[in-house]
Every structure is written in structure tokens, then in C-alpha cells.
Short mmCIF file of C-alpha atoms in Angstrom, two decimals:
data_model
loop_
_atom_site.label_atom_id
_atom_site.label_comp_id
_atom_site.label_asym_id
_atom_site.label_seq_id
_atom_site.Cartn_x
_atom_site.Cartn_y
_atom_site.Cartn_z
CA UNK U 882 41.21 6.79 6.60
CA UNK U 883 39.69 3.32 6.91
CA UNK U 884 37.32 2.53 9.75
CA UNK U 885 38.85 0.44 12.60
CA UNK U 886 36.59 -2.50 11.74
CA UNK U 887 37.69 -2.41 8.11
CA UNK U 888 41.36 -2.31 9.11
CA UNK U 889 40.88 -5.36 11.34
CA UNK U 890 39.14 -7.22 8.49
CA UNK U 891 41.98 -6.45 6.08
CA UNK U 892 44.54 -7.59 8.65
CA UNK U 893 42.68 -10.91 8.97
CA UNK U 894 42.45 -11.19 5.19
CA UNK U 895 46.22 -10.79 4.83
CA UNK U 896 46.92 -13.35 7.56
CA UNK U 897 44.59 -15.98 6.05
CA UNK U 898 46.54 -16.16 2.80
CA UNK U 899 49.58 -17.43 4.74
CA UNK U 900 47.75 -20.23 6.59
CA UNK U 901 46.85 -23.77 5.51
CA UNK U 902 43.59 -24.34 7.44
CA UNK U 903 42.52 -21.01 8.92
CA UNK U 904 38.99 -21.98 10.07
CA UNK U 905 38.93 -19.66 13.08
CA UNK U 906 40.31 -16.77 11.04
CA UNK U 907 37.75 -17.38 8.29
CA UNK U 908 34.90 -17.39 10.79
CA UNK U 909 36.18 -14.19 12.35
CA UNK U 910 36.62 -12.55 8.94
CA UNK U 911 33.09 -13.49 7.87
CA UNK U 912 31.67 -11.87 11.00
CA UNK U 913 33.87 -8.81 10.45
CA UNK U 914 32.88 -8.18 6.81
CA UNK U 915 29.20 -8.90 7.43
CA UNK U 916 29.12 -6.31 10.20
CA UNK U 917 30.69 -3.63 7.99
CA UNK U 918 28.58 -1.43 5.70
CA UNK U 919 29.55 -1.76 2.01
CA UNK U 920 30.82 1.82 1.96
CA UNK U 921 33.43 1.09 4.63
CA UNK U 922 34.81 -1.83 2.62
CA UNK U 923 34.71 0.15 -0.62
CA UNK U 924 36.91 2.87 0.89
CA UNK U 925 39.66 0.29 1.50
CA UNK U 926 39.62 -1.17 -2.02
CA UNK U 927 39.87 -2.19 -4.67
CA UNK U 928 43.29 -3.79 -4.18
CA UNK U 929 42.17 -6.51 -1.76
CA UNK U 930 44.47 -9.57 -1.38
CA UNK U 931 41.80 -12.10 -2.41
CA UNK U 932 44.08 -14.68 -4.06
CA UNK U 933 44.38 -16.63 -0.80
CA UNK U 934 40.59 -16.83 -0.43
CA UNK U 935 40.17 -18.09 -3.99
CA UNK U 936 42.86 -20.74 -3.33
CA UNK U 937 41.21 -21.87 -0.09
CA UNK U 938 37.82 -22.04 -1.81
CA UNK U 939 39.28 -24.24 -4.56
CA UNK U 940 40.67 -26.94 -2.26
CA UNK U 941 38.74 -26.83 1.03
CA UNK U 942 35.97 -28.92 2.56
CA UNK U 943 32.32 -27.83 2.54
CA UNK U 944 32.58 -25.60 5.62
CA UNK U 945 35.68 -23.87 4.31
CA UNK U 946 34.07 -23.37 0.91
CA UNK U 947 30.93 -21.88 2.51
CA UNK U 948 33.01 -19.44 4.56
CA UNK U 949 35.07 -18.38 1.54
CA UNK U 950 31.97 -17.86 -0.62
CA UNK U 951 30.35 -15.63 2.03
CA UNK U 952 33.49 -13.52 2.43
CA UNK U 953 34.25 -13.22 -1.29
CA UNK U 954 30.68 -12.21 -2.00
CA UNK U 955 31.04 -9.22 0.34
CA UNK U 956 34.37 -8.09 -1.13
CA UNK U 957 33.47 -8.60 -4.80
CA UNK U 958 30.16 -6.73 -4.48
CA UNK U 959 31.95 -3.50 -3.53
CA UNK U 960 34.47 -3.73 -6.37
CA UNK U 961 34.06 -2.23 -9.83
CA UNK U 962 32.98 -4.96 -12.33
CA UNK U 963 35.72 -3.93 -14.77
CA UNK U 964 38.34 -4.35 -12.04
CA UNK U 965 36.90 -7.77 -11.12
CA UNK U 966 37.10 -9.19 -14.66
CA UNK U 967 40.55 -7.74 -15.28
CA UNK U 968 42.09 -9.03 -12.06
CA UNK U 969 40.06 -12.17 -11.28
CA UNK U 970 38.96 -13.41 -14.71
CA UNK U 971 40.94 -16.63 -14.36
CA UNK U 972 39.53 -17.30 -10.88
CA UNK U 973 35.99 -16.72 -12.15
CA UNK U 974 36.55 -19.18 -14.97
CA UNK U 975 37.83 -21.81 -12.51
CA UNK U 976 34.80 -21.14 -10.30
CA UNK U 977 32.50 -22.32 -13.09
CA UNK U 978 34.27 -25.71 -13.01
CA UNK U 979 33.95 -26.00 -9.23
CA UNK U 980 31.89 -29.00 -8.02
CA UNK U 981 30.15 -26.93 -5.32
CA UNK U 982 27.04 -25.17 -6.61
CA UNK U 983 27.45 -22.21 -4.22
CA UNK U 984 30.76 -21.37 -5.92
CA UNK U 985 29.11 -21.52 -9.35
CA UNK U 986 26.31 -19.21 -8.15
CA UNK U 987 28.84 -16.75 -6.72
CA UNK U 988 30.77 -16.76 -9.99
CA UNK U 989 27.68 -16.42 -12.17
CA UNK U 990 26.36 -13.53 -10.08
CA UNK U 991 29.65 -11.72 -10.71
CA UNK U 992 29.44 -12.49 -14.43
CA UNK U 993 25.94 -10.97 -14.31
CA UNK U 994 27.37 -7.76 -12.79
CA UNK U 995 30.16 -7.65 -15.34
CA UNK U 996 27.93 -8.00 -18.40
CA UNK U 997 25.78 -5.09 -17.18
CA UNK U 998 28.83 -2.80 -17.28
CA UNK U 999 29.44 -1.36 -20.80
CA UNK U 1000 33.21 -1.39 -20.36
CA UNK U 1001 33.49 -4.72 -18.56
CA UNK U 1002 31.24 -6.71 -20.91
CA UNK U 1003 33.83 -6.46 -23.68
CA UNK U 1004 36.27 -8.36 -21.47
CA UNK U 1005 33.71 -11.17 -21.20
CA UNK U 1006 33.14 -11.22 -24.96
CA UNK U 1007 36.89 -11.44 -25.50
CA UNK U 1008 37.01 -14.52 -23.25
CA UNK U 1009 34.98 -17.10 -25.22
CA UNK U 1010 36.00 -19.93 -22.91
CA UNK U 1011 34.38 -18.15 -19.96
CA UNK U 1012 31.19 -17.65 -21.97
CA UNK U 1013 31.28 -21.31 -22.98
CA UNK U 1014 31.38 -22.35 -19.31
CA UNK U 1015 28.42 -20.08 -18.56
CA UNK U 1016 26.52 -21.82 -21.36
CA UNK U 1017 27.35 -25.23 -19.87
CA UNK U 1018 25.93 -24.06 -16.52
CA UNK U 1019 22.43 -23.65 -17.93
CA UNK U 1020 22.16 -27.44 -17.91
CA UNK U 1021 23.13 -27.69 -14.22
CA UNK U 1022 20.99 -29.93 -12.04
CA UNK U 1023 20.54 -27.21 -9.41
CA UNK U 1024 17.90 -24.83 -10.72
CA UNK U 1025 19.49 -21.82 -8.97
CA UNK U 1026 22.68 -22.33 -11.02
CA UNK U 1027 20.73 -22.68 -14.27
CA UNK U 1028 18.70 -19.52 -13.53
CA UNK U 1029 21.82 -17.47 -12.83
CA UNK U 1030 23.42 -18.72 -16.05
CA UNK U 1031 20.31 -17.93 -18.12
CA UNK U 1032 20.08 -14.47 -16.55
CA UNK U 1033 23.73 -13.76 -17.35
CA UNK U 1034 23.42 -14.92 -20.97
CA UNK U 1035 20.24 -12.89 -21.39
CA UNK U 1036 22.14 -9.79 -20.26
CA UNK U 1037 24.97 -10.61 -22.69
CA UNK U 1038 22.35 -10.67 -25.46
CA UNK U 1039 21.30 -7.09 -24.66
CA UNK U 1040 24.26 -5.77 -26.66
CA UNK U 1041 24.76 -6.22 -30.43
CA UNK U 1042 28.23 -7.64 -29.80
CA UNK U 1043 26.80 -10.12 -27.30
CA UNK U 1044 24.12 -11.27 -29.73
CA UNK U 1045 26.78 -11.76 -32.37
CA UNK U 1046 28.95 -13.80 -30.01
CA UNK U 1047 26.12 -16.05 -28.79
CA UNK U 1048 23.99 -16.58 -31.88
CA UNK U 1049 26.21 -15.97 -34.89
CA UNK U 1050 29.56 -17.35 -33.80
CA UNK U 1051 31.22 -20.54 -32.61
CA UNK U 1052 29.24 -20.55 -29.36
CA UNK U 1053 25.93 -21.23 -31.14
CA UNK U 1054 26.75 -24.93 -31.49
CA UNK U 1055 27.48 -25.18 -27.74
CA UNK U 1056 24.26 -23.34 -27.03
CA UNK U 1057 22.18 -25.72 -29.16
CA UNK U 1058 23.81 -28.79 -27.65
CA UNK U 1059 23.05 -27.68 -24.11
CA UNK U 1060 19.52 -26.51 -24.95
CA UNK U 1061 18.73 -29.92 -26.42
CA UNK U 1062 19.01 -31.42 -22.92
CA UNK U 1063 15.97 -29.64 -21.46
CA UNK U 1064 12.78 -28.16 -22.91
CA UNK U 1065 12.42 -25.67 -20.05
CA UNK U 1066 15.99 -24.42 -20.41
CA UNK U 1067 15.65 -24.12 -24.17
CA UNK U 1068 12.39 -22.20 -24.09
CA UNK U 1069 13.33 -19.91 -21.21
CA UNK U 1070 16.63 -18.87 -22.77
CA UNK U 1071 15.18 -18.33 -26.25
CA UNK U 1072 12.27 -16.22 -24.98
CA UNK U 1073 14.50 -14.21 -22.62
CA UNK U 1074 16.83 -13.31 -25.49
CA UNK U 1075 14.03 -12.77 -28.03
CA UNK U 1076 12.17 -10.43 -25.70
CA UNK U 1077 15.09 -7.98 -25.40
CA UNK U 1078 14.54 -6.26 -28.77
CA UNK U 1079 13.46 -6.76 -32.37
CA UNK U 1080 17.13 -7.21 -33.26
CA UNK U 1081 17.59 -10.00 -30.71
CA UNK U 1082 14.43 -11.69 -32.01
CA UNK U 1083 15.84 -11.58 -35.54
CA UNK U 1084 19.04 -13.25 -34.35
CA UNK U 1085 17.02 -16.03 -32.70
CA UNK U 1086 14.97 -16.47 -35.90
CA UNK U 1087 18.08 -16.60 -38.09
CA UNK U 1088 19.77 -19.10 -35.77
CA UNK U 1089 16.82 -21.48 -36.09
CA UNK U 1090 15.97 -21.40 -32.38
CA UNK U 1091 12.54 -19.79 -32.79
CA UNK U 1092 11.45 -22.18 -35.56
CA UNK U 1093 12.20 -25.11 -33.24
CA UNK U 1094 10.13 -23.49 -30.50
CA UNK U 1095 7.15 -22.88 -32.79
CA UNK U 1096 7.40 -26.34 -34.30
CA UNK U 1097 7.06 -27.93 -30.90
CA UNK U 1098 4.20 -25.60 -29.97
CA UNK U 1099 2.12 -27.14 -32.75
CA UNK U 1100 3.58 -30.66 -32.38
CA UNK U 1101 1.94 -33.76 -30.94
CA UNK U 1102 3.67 -33.90 -27.55
CA UNK U 1103 1.09 -32.33 -25.23
CA UNK U 1104 3.51 -31.91 -22.32
CA UNK U 1105 6.08 -30.11 -24.47
CA UNK U 1106 3.26 -28.02 -25.90
CA UNK U 1107 2.15 -27.00 -22.39
CA UNK U 1108 5.67 -25.84 -21.54
CA UNK U 1109 6.14 -24.14 -24.90
CA UNK U 1110 3.00 -21.98 -24.71
CA UNK U 1111 4.23 -20.41 -21.43
CA UNK U 1112 7.34 -19.17 -23.19
CA UNK U 1113 5.43 -17.97 -26.26
CA UNK U 1114 3.16 -16.04 -23.88
CA UNK U 1115 6.26 -14.34 -22.43
CA UNK U 1116 7.26 -13.33 -25.96
CA UNK U 1117 3.76 -11.92 -26.54
CA UNK U 1118 4.34 -9.36 -23.79
CA UNK U 1119 6.60 -7.42 -26.18
CA UNK U 1120 5.39 -5.45 -29.21
CA UNK U 1121 7.97 -6.94 -31.57
CA UNK U 1122 7.13 -10.41 -30.25
CA UNK U 1123 3.41 -9.97 -30.99
CA UNK U 1124 4.22 -8.65 -34.45
CA UNK U 1125 6.30 -11.69 -35.25
CA UNK U 1126 3.68 -14.13 -33.93
CA UNK U 1127 0.97 -12.42 -36.01
CA UNK U 1128 3.06 -12.20 -39.20
CA UNK U 1129 4.00 -15.87 -39.01
CA UNK U 1130 0.38 -16.93 -38.47
CA UNK U 1131 1.21 -18.43 -35.09
CA UNK U 1132 -1.71 -16.77 -33.29
CA UNK U 1133 -4.10 -18.27 -35.85
CA UNK U 1134 -2.49 -21.68 -35.29
CA UNK U 1135 -3.02 -21.40 -31.54
CA UNK U 1136 -6.65 -20.47 -32.17
CA UNK U 1137 -7.08 -23.55 -34.37
CA UNK U 1138 -5.55 -25.77 -31.69
CA UNK U 1139 -8.16 -24.47 -29.22
CA UNK U 1140 -10.88 -25.40 -31.72
CA UNK U 1141 -9.42 -28.90 -32.09
CA UNK U 1142 -9.08 -29.33 -28.34
CA UNK U 1143 -12.74 -30.40 -28.13
CA UNK U 1144 -11.84 -33.81 -29.53
CA UNK U 1145 -8.49 -34.15 -27.72
CA UNK U 1146 -8.71 -36.15 -24.47
CA UNK U 1147 -5.37 -34.71 -23.37
CA UNK U 1148 -6.28 -31.05 -23.95
CA UNK U 1149 -6.42 -30.45 -20.21
CA UNK U 1150 -2.61 -30.43 -20.19
CA UNK U 1151 -2.20 -27.49 -22.55
CA UNK U 1152 -5.57 -25.74 -22.89
CA UNK U 1153 -5.18 -23.52 -19.78
CA UNK U 1154 -1.92 -22.16 -21.16
CA UNK U 1155 -3.48 -21.44 -24.57
CA UNK U 1156 -6.35 -19.56 -22.95
CA UNK U 1157 -3.90 -17.55 -20.82
CA UNK U 1158 -2.01 -16.68 -24.01
CA UNK U 1159 -5.08 -15.00 -25.51
CA UNK U 1160 -5.83 -13.35 -22.17
CA UNK U 1161 -2.36 -11.81 -22.27
CA UNK U 1162 -2.90 -10.65 -25.84
CA UNK U 1163 -6.18 -9.03 -24.87
CA UNK U 1164 -4.55 -7.05 -22.06
CA UNK U 1165 -1.38 -5.87 -23.82
CA UNK U 1166 -3.07 -5.30 -27.19
CA UNK U 1167 -6.78 -4.58 -27.70
CA UNK U 1168 -9.41 -6.66 -25.85
CA UNK U 1169 -12.09 -5.82 -28.41
CA UNK U 1170 -9.97 -6.74 -31.43
CA UNK U 1171 -8.71 -9.98 -29.88
CA UNK U 1172 -12.21 -11.06 -28.77
CA UNK U 1173 -13.76 -10.23 -32.16
CA UNK U 1174 -10.97 -11.73 -34.27
CA UNK U 1175 -10.68 -14.88 -32.17
CA UNK U 1176 -14.22 -15.60 -30.91
CA UNK U 1177 -13.18 -19.18 -30.14
CA UNK U 1178 -11.13 -17.73 -27.27
CA UNK U 1179 -14.17 -16.10 -25.62
CA UNK U 1180 -16.30 -19.16 -26.33
CA UNK U 1181 -13.74 -21.40 -24.64
CA UNK U 1182 -13.46 -19.12 -21.61
CA UNK U 1183 -17.24 -19.05 -21.20
CA UNK U 1184 -17.54 -22.84 -21.55
CA UNK U 1185 -14.70 -23.37 -19.03
CA UNK U 1186 -16.47 -21.05 -16.58
CA UNK U 1187 -19.73 -22.98 -17.08
CA UNK U 1188 -18.07 -26.39 -16.71
CA UNK U 1189 -17.42 -28.52 -13.64
CA UNK U 1190 -13.63 -28.84 -13.84
CA UNK U 1191 -12.27 -26.66 -10.99
CA UNK U 1192 -8.87 -26.20 -12.69
CA UNK U 1193 -10.46 -24.99 -15.93
CA UNK U 1194 -12.91 -22.83 -14.00
CA UNK U 1195 -10.07 -21.15 -12.13
CA UNK U 1196 -8.23 -20.35 -15.36
CA UNK U 1197 -11.45 -18.96 -16.88
CA UNK U 1198 -12.10 -16.75 -13.86
CA UNK U 1199 -8.55 -15.39 -13.88
CA UNK U 1200 -8.80 -14.71 -17.62
CA UNK U 1201 -12.15 -12.92 -17.34
CA UNK U 1202 -10.72 -10.74 -14.58
CA UNK U 1203 -7.74 -9.83 -16.75
CA UNK U 1204 -9.73 -9.16 -19.93
CA UNK U 1205 -12.37 -7.17 -18.06
CA UNK U 1206 -9.87 -5.04 -16.16
CA UNK U 1207 -10.41 -2.08 -18.52
CA UNK U 1208 -13.48 -0.58 -20.15
CA UNK U 1209 -12.73 -1.91 -23.62
CA UNK U 1210 -12.49 -5.43 -22.23
CA UNK U 1211 -15.73 -5.07 -20.27
CA UNK U 1212 -17.59 -3.96 -23.40
CA UNK U 1213 -16.10 -6.83 -25.39
CA UNK U 1214 -17.29 -9.39 -22.80
CA UNK U 1215 -20.75 -7.84 -22.72
CA UNK U 1216 -20.98 -7.89 -26.52
CA UNK U 1217 -19.56 -11.39 -27.01
CA UNK U 1218 -21.98 -12.82 -24.45
CA UNK U 1219 -25.07 -11.84 -26.44
CA UNK U 1220 -26.95 -14.46 -28.43
CA UNK U 1221 -30.59 -14.76 -29.62
CA UNK U 1222 -33.14 -16.63 -27.51
CA UNK U 1223 -34.44 -18.46 -30.59
CA UNK U 1224 -33.64 -18.15 -34.22
CA UNK U 1225 -35.78 -15.59 -36.10
CA UNK U 1226 -36.76 -13.81 -32.86
CA UNK U 1227 -35.78 -10.36 -31.68
CA UNK U 1228 -35.15 -11.44 -28.10
CA UNK U 1229 -31.59 -11.64 -26.80
CA UNK U 1230 -30.04 -13.06 -23.65
CA UNK U 1231 -26.54 -12.51 -22.38
CA UNK U 1232 -24.53 -15.64 -21.73
CA UNK U 1233 -22.08 -13.65 -19.67
CA UNK U 1234 -24.76 -12.99 -17.08
CA UNK U 1235 -25.00 -16.74 -16.49
CA UNK U 1236 -21.21 -16.92 -16.18
CA UNK U 1237 -21.34 -14.14 -13.57
CA UNK U 1238 -23.95 -16.05 -11.58
CA UNK U 1239 -21.70 -19.09 -11.56
CA UNK U 1240 -18.74 -16.99 -10.41
CA UNK U 1241 -20.87 -15.58 -7.59
CA UNK U 1242 -21.93 -19.12 -6.61
CA UNK U 1243 -18.31 -20.28 -6.51
CA UNK U 1244 -17.27 -17.20 -4.52
CA UNK U 1245 -19.62 -18.47 -1.83
CA UNK U 1246 -19.16 -22.25 -2.03
CA UNK U 1247 -15.82 -23.20 -3.60
CA UNK U 1248 -12.60 -24.05 -1.70
CA UNK U 1249 -10.91 -20.99 -0.20
CA UNK U 1250 -8.20 -20.53 -2.83
CA UNK U 1251 -10.75 -20.55 -5.66
CA UNK U 1252 -13.11 -18.27 -3.75
CA UNK U 1253 -10.34 -15.68 -3.43
CA UNK U 1254 -9.67 -15.86 -7.18
CA UNK U 1255 -13.38 -15.33 -7.83
CA UNK U 1256 -13.45 -12.28 -5.55
CA UNK U 1257 -10.42 -10.77 -7.27
CA UNK U 1258 -11.96 -11.32 -10.70
CA UNK U 1259 -15.25 -9.77 -9.58
CA UNK U 1260 -13.43 -6.70 -8.25
CA UNK U 1261 -11.57 -6.34 -11.55
CA UNK U 1262 -14.75 -6.70 -13.63
CA UNK U 1263 -16.78 -4.22 -11.61
CA UNK U 1264 -14.23 -1.43 -11.18
CA UNK U 1265 -14.88 1.77 -13.14
CA UNK U 1266 -12.58 4.82 -12.93
CA UNK U 1267 -14.39 8.07 -12.19
CA UNK U 1268 -13.53 9.60 -15.57
CA UNK U 1269 -15.13 6.66 -17.42
CA UNK U 1270 -18.41 6.46 -15.53
CA UNK U 1271 -21.00 7.02 -18.23
CA UNK U 1272 -24.66 6.20 -17.69
CA UNK U 1273 -24.41 3.12 -19.92
CA UNK U 1274 -21.29 1.75 -18.22
CA UNK U 1275 -22.72 2.32 -14.75
CA UNK U 1276 -25.86 0.52 -15.84
CA UNK U 1277 -23.75 -2.39 -17.12
CA UNK U 1278 -21.71 -2.81 -13.91
CA UNK U 1279 -24.90 -2.60 -11.82
CA UNK U 1280 -26.46 -5.30 -13.99
CA UNK U 1281 -23.35 -7.48 -13.60
CA UNK U 1282 -23.42 -6.98 -9.83
CA UNK U 1283 -27.07 -8.03 -9.73
CA UNK U 1284 -26.42 -11.22 -11.71
CA UNK U 1285 -23.74 -12.45 -9.28
CA UNK U 1286 -26.37 -13.53 -6.72
CA UNK U 1287 -29.96 -12.94 -5.70
CA UNK U 1288 -28.75 -10.75 -2.81
CA UNK U 1289 -25.31 -9.74 -3.95
CA UNK U 1290 -24.45 -7.13 -1.33
CA UNK U 1291 -25.39 -9.46 1.50
CA UNK U 1292 -23.30 -12.23 -0.07
CA UNK U 1293 -20.16 -10.09 0.08
CA UNK U 1294 -21.06 -8.79 3.54
CA UNK U 1295 -21.22 -12.35 4.85
CA UNK U 1296 -17.86 -13.18 3.23
CA UNK U 1297 -16.30 -10.00 4.67
CA UNK U 1298 -17.22 -11.05 8.23
CA UNK U 1299 -15.54 -14.47 7.97
CA UNK U 1300 -12.39 -15.02 10.08
CA UNK U 1301 -10.19 -15.88 7.10
CA UNK U 1302 -8.00 -12.93 6.06
CA UNK U 1303 -7.84 -13.87 2.36
CA UNK U 1304 -11.63 -14.06 2.03
CA UNK U 1305 -12.24 -11.08 4.30
CA UNK U 1306 -9.89 -8.84 2.31
CA UNK U 1307 -11.16 -10.21 -1.00
CA UNK U 1308 -14.70 -9.13 -0.13
CA UNK U 1309 -13.42 -5.70 0.96
CA UNK U 1310 -11.69 -5.35 -2.42
CA UNK U 1311 -15.03 -5.97 -4.16
CA UNK U 1312 -16.67 -3.22 -2.09
CA UNK U 1313 -13.73 -0.92 -2.85
CA UNK U 1314 -14.08 -1.59 -6.59
CA UNK U 1315 -17.68 -0.33 -6.64
CA UNK U 1316 -17.40 2.26 -3.85
CA UNK U 1317 -17.26 5.25 -6.24
CA UNK U 1318 -20.33 4.17 -8.24
CA UNK U 1319 -23.64 5.80 -7.17
CA UNK U 1320 -25.76 2.66 -7.56
CA UNK U 1321 -23.41 0.76 -5.21
CA UNK U 1322 -23.48 3.55 -2.63
CA UNK U 1323 -27.28 3.48 -2.67
CA UNK U 1324 -27.24 -0.26 -2.00
CA UNK U 1325 -24.72 0.19 0.81
CA UNK U 1326 -26.71 2.86 2.63
CA UNK U 1327 -29.88 0.80 2.21
CA UNK U 1328 -28.28 -2.21 3.90
CA UNK U 1329 -28.86 -1.94 7.68
CA UNK U 1330 -25.65 -1.50 9.65
CA UNK U 1331 -23.38 -1.42 6.62
CA UNK U 1332 -21.92 2.03 7.22
CA UNK U 1333 -21.40 1.18 10.90
CA UNK U 1334 -19.48 -1.93 9.79
CA UNK U 1335 -17.27 0.15 7.50
CA UNK U 1336 -16.17 2.55 10.26
CA UNK U 1337 -15.86 -0.14 12.95
CA UNK U 1338 -12.13 -0.67 13.50
CA UNK U 1339 -12.59 -3.52 15.98
CA UNK U 1340 -13.50 -6.04 13.27
CA UNK U 1341 -10.10 -5.79 11.51
CA UNK U 1342 -7.73 -8.17 13.34
CA UNK U 1343 -4.49 -7.73 11.37
CA UNK U 1344 -2.44 -5.24 9.36
CA UNK U 1345 -3.57 -6.48 5.93
CA UNK U 1346 -7.25 -6.27 6.93
CA UNK U 1347 -6.83 -2.77 8.36
CA UNK U 1348 -5.20 -1.62 5.12
CA UNK U 1349 -7.96 -3.22 3.00
CA UNK U 1350 -10.65 -1.50 5.09
CA UNK U 1351 -8.79 1.80 4.81
CA UNK U 1352 -8.74 1.52 1.00
CA UNK U 1353 -12.52 1.06 1.05
CA UNK U 1354 -12.98 4.11 3.27
CA UNK U 1355 -10.64 6.14 1.05
CA UNK U 1356 -12.61 5.18 -2.07
CA UNK U 1357 -15.92 6.16 -0.45
CA UNK U 1358 -14.59 9.40 1.04
CA UNK U 1359 -13.10 10.40 -2.31
CA UNK U 1360 -16.22 9.77 -4.38
CA UNK U 1361 -18.23 12.82 -5.49
CA UNK U 1362 -21.64 11.38 -4.63
CA UNK U 1363 -20.92 9.98 -1.15
CA UNK U 1364 -21.96 13.05 0.86
CA UNK U 1365 -25.27 13.29 -1.00
CA UNK U 1366 -26.13 9.57 -0.87
CA UNK U 1367 -24.75 8.70 2.57
CA UNK U 1368 -25.70 11.98 4.25
CA UNK U 1369 -23.39 14.43 6.00
CA UNK U 1370 -23.20 12.53 9.29
CA UNK U 1371 -21.94 9.30 7.72
CA UNK U 1372 -19.72 11.20 5.31
CA UNK U 1373 -18.01 13.07 8.16
CA UNK U 1374 -17.38 9.76 9.96
CA UNK U 1375 -15.68 8.44 6.83
CA UNK U 1376 -13.54 11.58 6.58
CA UNK U 1377 -12.55 11.24 10.23
CA UNK U 1378 -11.58 7.58 9.66
CA UNK U 1379 -9.54 8.63 6.64
CA UNK U 1380 -7.76 11.38 8.58
CA UNK U 1381 -6.89 9.04 11.46
CA UNK U 1382 -5.22 6.52 9.13
CA UNK U 1383 -5.49 2.72 8.86
CA UNK U 1384 -3.90 1.80 12.22
CA UNK U 1385 -5.54 4.32 14.55
CA UNK U 1386 -6.42 3.01 18.01
CA UNK U 1387 -8.73 5.14 20.13
CA UNK U 1388 -7.36 5.84 23.59
CA UNK U 1389 -9.43 4.54 26.50
CA UNK U 1390 -9.23 6.50 29.76
CA UNK U 1391 -8.91 4.54 33.02
CA UNK U 1392 -9.03 5.75 36.62
CA UNK U 1393 -6.63 4.43 39.25
CA UNK U 1394 -8.08 4.19 42.80
CA UNK U 1395 -5.68 4.62 45.72
CA UNK U 1396 -5.37 1.45 47.78
CA UNK U 1397 -6.97 -0.77 45.14
CA UNK U 1398 -5.26 -4.09 44.44
#
């Protein structure tokens, strides 16, 4: 039996279809369906009389259209996708022609649901005109419409039949015509489809879409190149994508472009994206292999970190934090930074140590947004999991910590006491990163008042800060060496803090005096 609220909504729905301008009824119906849980509506379906709503949406003014979209969205979401395409396929197709973008978005969201259903997607593939209209929507001026269309087509491409329909049939010409109107649309759609599987990548290669993308990556238009490298980086997140890029020599071409960027006055437009590309490769593949095979990448990151351009410095810092997020990456950075003091001498210096000093300087003096990025990179570089803490690695992270500043611990202490949540929490994340390393604990206990600061709840003004402090306490309390280095008294205070949780507030007793005002 339907809930009373659902029955009232259905009664309104039936009445609306018989009226010409039912504004009051539409408003009442929107309130009714929005107050009902989806389950209550689902129990009454799926045979809802929605034809009247679709008709009103097709011919009404903006307020009427908005009301109809809100109501239809609630009803359609509780209906089986196969039922929707079978009973409202024609209405969906008309919705893609509608001049109002909210109607297009509603329709495209339903198409997205339908193509995710194994049974319903065949109905879409058997309606090429509907697919053609979805393709036309990727060139819409409103970005929300284009994104919904791209998402729907990407889901269509997840099935072999969908790939065949889009990239090997009559729709390919429509797809190419629309993609020619916008670089961003073209690249986003191609990379979304190519990233699904090796099979989908092969379809994109055979259709000629990938060759166009790669051709523009190495072309002379620096703005197109900057957009293109973002999409190629997305492709590099997949194993089959990286294989293709390597087999076609595209990674080598990108490396050569970085080399040639020295003499290109416009390299600032695309160089950050090329550096991020190699940073992505290093993370998803092997940091050591990428750094050794493409030393120009590490060289460029170091030179960007040493330079004065704040944009380039920020990209370099982010990249170093990503590459150095695991042990293999840390070792690669340490190794690639070495170079001889003078030729024919046995002395070596580490360039990376100078880069670290510059990062520490910027963490103290740069604008806030860049300081936070520096702190996050430092935390990533210094973190060592317990099971990977060898004597050599601990010695390396301690050395890196020392090269950040002349008094590194005090630097981060001063940042952690500043009244800016982003900086405050960033400094706490650095302490948390090193909290399980014995050398860091020895520095903490040697710094007057540091342990008292850690367990002082009054200095954390907001929820995010309390949670950041709690993570630091948890890391210290969980480390094997804390009790020995900090001493039992301090260790027990940390355990008590941990047990009480991040939001604990100590009760303060007060005494009421009779007759006092």
C-alpha cells in the first residue's frame, strides 16, 4: 500500500496532465515529491503518468520548465533504466533538442543511467538518432551540458558494441565534425574513451583520433600543446596507455621537447604540463627507471625549483613531492642530485640538498598558497613507513630535514603557531610525517616546550586543526621508540590524548553561591 504522501503526489500528477497552465499544482507536486523518500515513490511505480509533464516541459516558460525538470528528475530516478528507454525514448530524444540547458542535462543524465544498464544500453545503440543528438551536445556552449554528454558517450564506449557504434560506424563522421569545433572537447572525449581499455584505445587509434592528438602535442601551437599534454597525462594513468605511448616513441618526443624548451620563449605555456606528465609516469610506473631513463626531467625539475618564477617553482615542488612519496622515488632524487665538486676530484655534493634549502626558505617566506604546497611536499618527501626504516634511509631523511633550514624544527614550530589554518595544519602534517622516526623524536624532546605544545588542546581553534593535531599524537603514540625517547610521563600523556579523541573538552567545575547575582 502506497504511503499517504505518495498517493497525494500521484493524484496531483494525474490532475496536472488535464490542465493548461497548472503552476500552483506543479509547485505543490514539486514539494510533495521532494519530501518523499525515493523508496516511497518506487513502490508506486513504474507506471507513472508522466506524458503530461513532458508536454508541459516542451512548451512552457522558464518557471514551468524548471518545475517540470525538478519533478521529472525525482520520478525518473526511481524508475528502472530499461523501462525509461522503452517508454520515454521519444521524449528523451526531444529533450536533447530543447533550447533550455536544464532539460538537456536532465535528458543526458538519464542517458547516462541507461547506458550503464547492460539490458538498456542495447536500446540506445539501436537508436542511432538519439546517440547522434548526444554527440551534438558535446559542443554545447554550457559546459555542464558538454560534460554530461562526454560522460554518457564514455560510458557507451565501455561496451564492445558501443565502441563499434561510435568509432567504426556512421556516427564517427558526426563525432569528428563536432570534435573539430573545440580542442578541449576533442581531447577529453578521446582520452576518456581510450582510457577504458586496450580495446577502446585500439578503436581510437584505428579511427585516426589518437594520431591527431599526438600530432598536435608535438605541433607548433603552444596553447594547443598545453591543452593536449593534460589529456595525454590522463592516458598515462592506465597501463595500456603507457604501453602505447612508449611503443610509439611519444614519451621520448616529450622528453626532447623539454630539452628544446630552453630556447623557446613561449615554453612557460606548456612546460609545467610536460613536467607533470613525467611526474605522473614516475608515480604510476617506476620513479627510478623514469628518472634514470629521462634525466632531463629531473634536471628540469631541479632548475625550476632553483629559479625565480613562482609558477614554475610551484610545479617543481608539487612534482618533487609526488616523485618522493615512496622510497624508490626518494632514492632516485638522492642519486640524481649527486654531481662532482670539480672534475677529476673525488668530492661530491648533492644538488638536491640545495633544492631542499630553497623549499624550506619558500615555506617560510612565500605567499600562503605556495607555502602550503611547500609544506605538503616536505611532508611527502620526509615520510617513511615503519617497515622501510633502515639505517641508511633514516640517515637520508634526517639529512634532508637538516638541509631545509638552519633550525628546521623551530621553523616548523613557528609556522604551526600561526593563526592561518592552512599553514598551521601544513606544519602539523610535516611533524606527523617524521613522528615515527627516532631522530625526529630526539629533536622534538630536545626542543623546550614542544611536548607540552603537542598535548595542549587550547591552541587548536577549529575542527580541521584538532584532527591534524590528533593525527600527530596518533603517529607519536604508535611509534615503537616514543616511550624510550620521550620518557614514560610524556608517553602516557600522549596515550591519554589519543584515548580521549580529537574533540575532547575537559570539564571545568564551577560553584554556585546562594544569593549571588
